[in-house]
CSV table of C-alpha atoms and ligand atoms in Angstrom, one decimal:
chain,number,residue,atom,x,y,z
H,1,UNK,CA,100.5,61.3,99.4
H,2,UNK,CA,103.5,63.0,100.9
H,3,UNK,CA,106.7,63.1,99.0
H,4,UNK,CA,108.9,64.5,101.9
H,5,UNK,CA,112.7,65.0,101.5
H,6,UNK,CA,114.6,63.1,104.6
H,7,UNK,CA,116.0,66.2,105.5
H,8,UNK,CA,114.0,68.2,108.0
H,9,UNK,CA,112.5,71.5,106.5
H,10,UNK,CA,114.3,73.5,109.2
H,11,UNK,CA,117.6,72.1,107.9
H,12,UNK,CA,116.8,72.8,104.0
H,13,UNK,CA,116.1,76.4,105.3
H,14,UNK,CA,119.3,76.7,107.3
H,15,UNK,CA,120.8,79.9,106.1
H,16,UNK,CA,124.2,80.2,107.9
H,17,UNK,CA,125.8,77.4,105.6
H,18,UNK,CA,125.0,79.2,102.5
H,19,UNK,CA,128.1,81.6,103.0
H,20,UNK,CA,129.5,84.1,105.0
H,21,UNK,CA,127.7,87.1,106.3
H,22,UNK,CA,126.5,89.3,103.3
H,23,UNK,CA,126.1,86.3,101.0
H,24,UNK,CA,123.0,84.4,102.7
H,25,UNK,CA,120.6,85.3,100.0
H,26,UNK,CA,117.4,83.7,99.4
H,27,UNK,CA,114.7,84.0,96.5
H,28,UNK,CA,111.2,82.8,96.9
H,29,UNK,CA,109.2,82.3,93.6
H,30,UNK,CA,105.5,81.7,93.8
H,31,UNK,CA,103.2,80.6,91.1
H,32,UNK,CA,101.7,83.1,88.3
H,33,UNK,CA,98.5,84.9,89.4
H,34,UNK,CA,99.3,84.3,93.1
H,35,UNK,CA,96.7,83.6,95.8
H,36,UNK,CA,96.6,83.8,99.4
H,37,UNK,CA,98.1,80.5,100.2
H,38,UNK,CA,101.0,81.2,97.6
H,39,UNK,CA,101.6,84.9,99.1
H,40,UNK,CA,101.0,83.8,102.8
H,41,UNK,CA,103.5,80.9,102.7
H,42,UNK,CA,106.2,83.1,100.7
H,43,UNK,CA,105.8,85.8,103.3
H,44,UNK,CA,105.8,83.6,106.4
H,45,UNK,CA,109.1,81.9,104.9
H,46,UNK,CA,110.6,85.2,104.3
H,47,UNK,CA,109.9,86.5,107.9
H,48,UNK,CA,111.4,83.1,109.2
H,49,UNK,CA,114.5,83.3,107.2
H,50,UNK,CA,115.3,86.8,108.2
H,51,UNK,CA,114.9,85.7,111.8
H,52,UNK,CA,117.2,82.9,111.1
H,53,UNK,CA,120.0,85.2,110.0
H,54,UNK,CA,119.2,85.7,105.9
H,55,UNK,CA,120.8,88.8,104.6
H,56,UNK,CA,118.3,89.2,101.8
H,57,UNK,CA,115.0,87.6,100.8
H,58,UNK,CA,113.4,88.4,97.6
H,59,UNK,CA,109.8,87.4,96.7
H,60,UNK,CA,108.9,87.3,93.0
H,61,UNK,CA,105.6,86.4,91.1
H,62,UNK,CA,104.2,86.7,87.8
H,63,UNK,CA,100.8,88.8,87.8
H,64,UNK,CA,99.5,90.9,90.6
H,65,UNK,CA,99.0,90.2,94.5
H,66,UNK,CA,95.4,90.5,95.2
H,67,UNK,CA,94.5,93.8,97.0
H,68,UNK,CA,93.2,92.0,100.1
H,69,UNK,CA,96.6,90.5,100.5
H,70,UNK,CA,98.8,93.8,100.6
H,71,UNK,CA,98.4,94.2,104.3
H,72,UNK,CA,100.5,91.2,105.1
H,73,UNK,CA,103.8,91.8,106.6
H,74,UNK,CA,106.4,92.0,104.1
H,75,UNK,CA,103.9,92.3,101.2
H,76,UNK,CA,105.3,95.7,99.9
H,77,UNK,CA,108.6,94.0,99.2
H,78,UNK,CA,107.1,91.5,96.8
H,79,UNK,CA,108.1,91.8,92.8
H,80,UNK,CA,105.1,91.4,90.8
H,81,UNK,CA,106.1,90.9,87.1
H,82,UNK,CA,104.3,91.6,83.9
H,83,UNK,CA,105.6,91.2,80.5
H,84,UNK,CA,106.6,94.8,80.7
H,85,UNK,CA,108.6,94.5,83.9
H,86,UNK,CA,112.3,95.6,84.0
H,87,UNK,CA,113.9,92.2,84.4
H,88,UNK,CA,117.3,93.8,85.6
H,89,UNK,CA,116.8,93.7,89.4
H,90,UNK,CA,115.2,90.3,89.0
H,91,UNK,CA,118.0,89.1,87.2
H,92,UNK,CA,120.4,90.5,89.7
H,93,UNK,CA,118.6,89.1,92.8
H,94,UNK,CA,118.3,85.7,91.2
H,95,UNK,CA,122.2,85.5,90.4
H,96,UNK,CA,123.0,86.5,93.9
H,97,UNK,CA,120.8,83.8,95.4
H,98,UNK,CA,122.3,80.7,97.3
H,99,UNK,CA,118.8,79.3,98.5
H,100,UNK,CA,115.8,79.1,96.0
H,101,UNK,CA,112.3,78.1,97.3
H,102,UNK,CA,109.5,77.5,95.0
H,103,UNK,CA,106.3,77.6,96.8
H,104,UNK,CA,102.6,76.6,96.1
H,105,UNK,CA,103.2,75.1,92.8
H,106,UNK,CA,104.3,71.6,91.4
H,107,UNK,CA,106.0,72.2,88.1
H,108,UNK,CA,108.1,74.9,86.5
H,109,UNK,CA,105.4,75.8,83.8
H,110,UNK,CA,103.4,77.2,86.8
H,111,UNK,CA,105.5,80.2,87.2
H,112,UNK,CA,104.7,82.0,84.1
H,113,UNK,CA,106.6,84.1,81.8
H,114,UNK,CA,109.0,86.2,81.7
H,115,UNK,CA,110.4,84.5,85.0
H,116,UNK,CA,110.2,80.9,84.1
H,117,UNK,CA,113.3,80.8,82.2
H,118,UNK,CA,115.4,82.9,84.6
H,119,UNK,CA,114.4,80.6,87.4
H,120,UNK,CA,115.2,77.4,85.3
H,121,UNK,CA,118.8,78.8,84.9
H,122,UNK,CA,119.2,79.3,88.5
H,123,UNK,CA,117.9,75.7,89.6
H,124,UNK,CA,120.8,74.3,87.5
H,125,UNK,CA,123.6,76.2,89.4
H,126,UNK,CA,125.5,74.0,91.4
H,127,UNK,CA,125.8,76.7,94.5
H,128,UNK,CA,122.1,77.0,94.7
H,129,UNK,CA,120.1,74.9,97.1
H,130,UNK,CA,116.6,74.6,95.5
H,131,UNK,CA,113.6,73.6,97.9
H,132,UNK,CA,110.0,73.2,96.6
H,133,UNK,CA,107.3,73.1,99.3
H,134,UNK,CA,103.6,72.5,97.8
H,135,UNK,CA,100.5,70.5,98.1
H,136,UNK,CA,99.4,69.8,94.4
H,137,UNK,CA,99.2,66.5,92.8
H,138,UNK,CA,102.1,65.0,90.6
H,139,UNK,CA,105.1,67.4,91.6
H,140,UNK,CA,107.8,67.6,88.8
H,141,UNK,CA,110.4,65.1,90.2
H,142,UNK,CA,114.2,65.5,89.9
H,143,UNK,CA,113.8,69.4,89.6
H,144,UNK,CA,115.0,70.5,93.1
H,145,UNK,CA,117.5,69.4,95.7
H,146,UNK,CA,114.8,69.0,98.4
H,147,UNK,CA,111.2,68.5,97.7
H,148,UNK,CA,108.6,68.8,100.3
H,149,UNK,CA,105.2,67.7,98.8
H,150,UNK,CA,102.1,66.7,100.4
H,151,UNK,CA,98.7,66.3,98.7
H,152,UNK,CA,97.0,65.7,102.0
H,153,UNK,CA,97.7,69.2,103.3
H,154,UNK,CA,94.8,71.5,103.0
H,155,UNK,CA,97.3,74.5,102.1
H,156,UNK,CA,101.1,75.0,101.4
H,157,UNK,CA,100.7,77.3,104.5
H,158,UNK,CA,99.7,74.4,106.8
H,159,UNK,CA,102.2,72.3,105.6
H,160,UNK,CA,105.0,74.6,106.4
H,161,UNK,CA,103.5,75.1,109.7
H,162,UNK,CA,103.3,71.6,110.3
H,163,UNK,CA,107.0,70.7,109.0
H,164,UNK,CA,108.5,73.6,111.1
H,165,UNK,CA,106.3,73.2,114.2
H,166,UNK,CA,106.6,69.5,114.7
H,167,UNK,CA,110.1,69.5,114.3
H,168,UNK,CA,112.4,69.4,117.3
H,169,UNK,CA,113.5,72.0,118.3
H,170,UNK,CA,110.3,73.6,117.5
H,171,UNK,CA,111.3,76.0,114.6
H,172,UNK,CA,108.2,77.8,114.7
H,173,UNK,CA,108.6,78.9,118.5
H,174,UNK,CA,112.3,79.9,117.9
H,175,UNK,CA,112.0,81.9,114.7
H,176,UNK,CA,108.2,82.4,114.0
H,177,UNK,CA,106.8,85.3,115.5
H,178,UNK,CA,103.3,86.9,115.2
H,179,UNK,CA,103.8,88.0,111.7
H,180,UNK,CA,104.8,84.6,110.6
H,181,UNK,CA,102.1,83.1,112.2
H,182,UNK,CA,99.5,85.4,110.7
H,183,UNK,CA,100.8,85.0,107.4
H,184,UNK,CA,100.6,81.1,107.9
H,185,UNK,CA,96.8,81.5,109.2
H,186,UNK,CA,96.0,83.8,106.1
H,187,UNK,CA,97.5,81.1,103.7
H,188,UNK,CA,95.6,78.2,105.3
H,189,UNK,CA,92.3,80.2,105.4
H,190,UNK,CA,92.3,81.4,101.9
H,191,UNK,CA,93.0,77.8,100.5
H,192,UNK,CA,90.4,76.3,102.7
H,193,UNK,CA,87.7,79.1,102.1
H,194,UNK,CA,87.8,79.7,105.9
H,195,UNK,CA,88.0,75.9,106.8
H,196,UNK,CA,85.0,75.0,104.6
H,197,UNK,CA,86.8,72.8,101.9
H,198,UNK,CA,89.9,70.8,101.6
H,199,UNK,CA,91.1,68.1,104.2
H,200,UNK,CA,89.8,69.6,107.6
H,201,UNK,CA,91.4,67.6,110.4
H,202,UNK,CA,91.8,67.6,114.1
H,203,UNK,CA,95.6,68.1,113.6
H,204,UNK,CA,94.7,71.3,111.5
H,205,UNK,CA,92.8,72.9,114.6
H,206,UNK,CA,95.7,72.1,116.7
H,207,UNK,CA,98.1,73.7,114.5
H,208,UNK,CA,95.6,76.8,114.0
H,209,UNK,CA,95.6,76.9,118.0
H,210,UNK,CA,99.6,77.0,118.2
H,211,UNK,CA,99.5,79.7,115.5
H,212,UNK,CA,97.4,81.6,117.3
H,213,UNK,CA,99.5,81.2,120.6
H,214,UNK,CA,102.3,82.5,118.5
H,215,UNK,CA,100.4,85.8,117.9
H,216,UNK,CA,98.7,85.0,114.5
H,217,UNK,CA,95.7,87.6,114.2
H,218,UNK,CA,92.9,85.5,113.4
H,219,UNK,CA,90.3,88.5,113.5
H,220,UNK,CA,92.5,90.6,111.3
H,221,UNK,CA,92.9,87.8,108.8
H,222,UNK,CA,89.1,87.4,108.6
H,223,UNK,CA,88.2,91.2,108.4
H,224,UNK,CA,91.0,92.1,105.9
H,225,UNK,CA,90.6,89.2,103.5
H,226,UNK,CA,87.3,88.0,103.7
H,227,UNK,CA,85.1,90.9,104.6
H,228,UNK,CA,86.9,93.1,102.5
H,229,UNK,CA,85.0,92.9,99.0
H,230,UNK,CA,84.9,95.8,97.0
H,231,UNK,CA,81.3,97.0,96.5
H,232,UNK,CA,81.9,96.3,92.5
H,233,UNK,CA,82.6,92.8,93.3
H,234,UNK,CA,79.4,92.2,95.2
H,235,UNK,CA,77.5,93.8,92.5
H,236,UNK,CA,79.4,91.5,90.0
H,237,UNK,CA,78.2,88.5,92.2
H,238,UNK,CA,74.7,89.5,92.1
H,239,UNK,CA,74.9,89.6,88.4
H,240,UNK,CA,76.6,86.2,88.0
H,241,UNK,CA,73.9,84.6,90.1
H,242,UNK,CA,70.8,86.3,88.4
H,243,UNK,CA,71.8,86.3,84.9
H,244,UNK,CA,74.9,84.3,84.3
H,245,UNK,CA,74.6,81.1,86.0
H,246,UNK,CA,72.9,78.1,84.5
H,247,UNK,CA,71.8,75.7,87.0
H,248,UNK,CA,70.9,72.0,86.3
H,249,UNK,CA,69.7,70.7,89.5
H,250,UNK,CA,69.2,67.3,88.2
H,251,UNK,CA,72.7,66.8,87.1
H,252,UNK,CA,74.0,68.8,90.3
H,253,UNK,CA,76.0,71.1,88.1
H,254,UNK,CA,76.3,75.0,87.7
H,255,UNK,CA,78.3,76.8,85.1
H,256,UNK,CA,78.8,80.5,84.4
H,257,UNK,CA,80.9,82.5,82.0
H,258,UNK,CA,82.3,86.2,82.0
H,259,UNK,CA,83.2,88.1,79.0
H,260,UNK,CA,85.6,91.0,79.1
H,261,UNK,CA,82.8,93.3,78.7
H,262,UNK,CA,81.3,92.1,81.9
H,263,UNK,CA,84.3,93.0,83.7
H,264,UNK,CA,84.3,96.5,82.2
H,265,UNK,CA,80.6,97.0,83.0
H,266,UNK,CA,81.2,96.1,86.7
H,267,UNK,CA,84.7,98.0,87.0
H,268,UNK,CA,86.5,94.9,88.0
H,269,UNK,CA,89.8,93.1,87.1
H,270,UNK,CA,89.5,89.4,86.3
H,271,UNK,CA,92.0,88.9,89.1
H,272,UNK,CA,89.2,90.2,91.4
H,273,UNK,CA,87.1,87.0,90.8
H,274,UNK,CA,88.9,85.0,93.2
H,275,UNK,CA,86.6,82.6,95.3
H,276,UNK,CA,83.3,83.6,93.1
H,277,UNK,CA,83.5,80.0,91.7
H,278,UNK,CA,82.8,78.7,95.1
H,279,UNK,CA,79.6,80.5,95.6
H,280,UNK,CA,77.1,78.1,93.5
H,281,UNK,CA,78.5,75.1,95.6
H,282,UNK,CA,76.5,76.5,98.4
H,283,UNK,CA,73.1,75.7,96.6
H,284,UNK,CA,71.8,72.4,97.9
H,285,UNK,CA,72.3,69.8,95.3
H,286,UNK,CA,75.1,71.5,93.4
H,287,UNK,CA,78.1,69.0,93.3
H,288,UNK,CA,80.1,70.8,90.6
H,289,UNK,CA,80.7,74.4,89.5
H,290,UNK,CA,82.6,75.7,86.5
H,291,UNK,CA,83.4,79.3,86.0
H,292,UNK,CA,85.0,80.4,82.7
H,293,UNK,CA,86.2,83.9,82.0
H,294,UNK,CA,87.8,85.8,79.1
H,295,UNK,CA,91.5,87.0,79.8
H,296,UNK,CA,93.1,90.1,78.3
H,297,UNK,CA,96.2,87.7,77.4
H,298,UNK,CA,95.5,86.8,73.8
H,299,UNK,CA,97.6,83.7,74.1
H,300,UNK,CA,95.5,82.2,76.8
H,301,UNK,CA,91.9,83.3,75.8
H,302,UNK,CA,89.7,81.5,78.2
H,303,UNK,CA,90.4,80.6,82.1
H,304,UNK,CA,88.4,77.5,83.3
H,305,UNK,CA,88.0,77.2,87.0
H,306,UNK,CA,86.3,74.0,88.5
H,307,UNK,CA,85.2,73.0,92.0
H,308,UNK,CA,83.3,70.4,93.3
H,309,UNK,CA,82.1,68.7,96.6
H,310,UNK,CA,82.8,65.1,98.0
H,311,UNK,CA,84.0,62.3,95.7
H,312,UNK,CA,83.7,64.5,92.1
H,313,UNK,CA,87.1,64.5,90.5
H,314,UNK,CA,86.9,67.8,88.7
H,315,UNK,CA,90.8,67.8,88.2
H,316,UNK,CA,89.9,64.7,85.5
H,317,UNK,CA,87.9,67.2,83.5
H,318,UNK,CA,90.6,70.0,83.7
H,319,UNK,CA,93.4,67.6,82.4
H,320,UNK,CA,91.6,65.5,79.9
H,321,UNK,CA,89.6,68.2,78.0
H,322,UNK,CA,91.9,71.1,78.9
H,323,UNK,CA,95.4,69.9,79.5
H,324,UNK,CA,95.1,71.5,83.1
H,325,UNK,CA,95.1,70.0,86.6
H,326,UNK,CA,94.7,70.6,90.2
H,327,UNK,CA,93.1,68.9,93.1
H,328,UNK,CA,90.2,66.4,93.2
H,329,UNK,CA,87.9,69.3,94.3
H,330,UNK,CA,89.6,72.4,92.9
H,331,UNK,CA,91.2,72.4,89.4
H,332,UNK,CA,91.9,74.9,86.5
H,333,UNK,CA,93.1,75.1,83.0
H,334,UNK,CA,93.5,77.7,80.3
H,335,UNK,CA,91.8,77.1,76.8
H,336,UNK,CA,93.0,78.4,73.6
H,337,UNK,CA,89.6,79.1,71.8
H,338,UNK,CA,86.3,80.7,71.9
H,339,UNK,CA,84.3,81.0,75.1
H,340,UNK,CA,81.4,79.3,73.6
H,341,UNK,CA,83.6,76.2,72.5
H,342,UNK,CA,85.0,76.1,76.1
H,343,UNK,CA,81.4,76.2,77.6
H,344,UNK,CA,80.2,73.3,75.3
H,345,UNK,CA,83.4,71.1,76.3
H,346,UNK,CA,83.0,72.0,80.0
H,347,UNK,CA,79.3,70.8,80.1
H,348,UNK,CA,80.1,67.6,78.1
H,349,UNK,CA,82.9,66.9,80.6
H,350,UNK,CA,80.9,67.6,83.7
H,351,UNK,CA,77.9,65.5,82.4
H,352,UNK,CA,80.3,62.5,81.6
H,353,UNK,CA,81.8,62.9,85.2
H,354,UNK,CA,78.5,63.0,87.0
H,355,UNK,CA,77.7,59.7,84.9
H,356,UNK,CA,80.7,58.1,86.3
H,357,UNK,CA,80.2,59.3,89.9
H,358,UNK,CA,76.3,59.2,90.3
H,359,UNK,CA,76.6,58.9,94.0
H,360,UNK,CA,77.3,61.9,96.1
H,361,UNK,CA,79.7,60.7,98.7
H,362,UNK,CA,81.3,62.7,101.3
H,363,UNK,CA,84.9,61.8,101.7
H,364,UNK,CA,87.3,62.6,104.6
K,401,LIG,MN1,97.8,76.3,97.8
């Protein structure tokens, strides 16, 4: 389902009307614990807006940018915030902004503290044009001036490429160089696990072709994002498969959990576990996977990630049992309780879900 502003995205991103030279300042905000789609989309927009004449484009997120994304052009400029960060430069950049872009998330609560409240204040200012570009279900309506939400897009990066690449004049050709195209490709590849999940369509392959014609560096994206595991992560993966995963092949469900001591033993950070939840889905007959992990943040002790294949809506388990959300095949939540309780809930939720959807259907 698409809820697209009637203003073309290229007009919403027009910067010369924001003010005279020196005043065309933009802030891009991503979701907390940003992933490749969020960072790739934000960096692509940064490069595009600078080419169109923006004087300043600041990107800010709560949490760390994963190491395998730090090579993307412009990544060194991203403000990565923690509870301890000095917020003064952030307040200043937000205070100067005339254009605010919210990228790859659907409601303010996904920004995380300490940034959330600061961004909420900026959205209310009359001189600020606010824009949301996203593909998650149920976007917060009435929040921004221009909303570009399309849940059928496999990635926010792909949505941006479509909206700018199919407009007339073709904005990507005018302002999008090889760097922007590379960032959009990285965004699309990470959210689809290298085109293995999400809505993979003929139009997507056509768009990838045009991004490559613009100079997107496919080989570099694959090598530096998908073939750049730390050895410690590979060893952790072996441990997960061998010792921590319960596979119920009758049910078609696999569940694994990691404690803080596991992260310490393998020398990995909880953020380094991106993508591991997808691995058990490669086992024949497994339709749903849950990955639970203890976090250092005492306010949100257990993080739950859910993935599924075909018609199994794991976002229902995330929202009903844990107050989380997400897409049909990829959802998540945070649980305020013990890991053991969260595990019991997840098994119960997945059993009920499989009961309701006993047939495995491939949906396109
Ligand atoms: Mn995304």
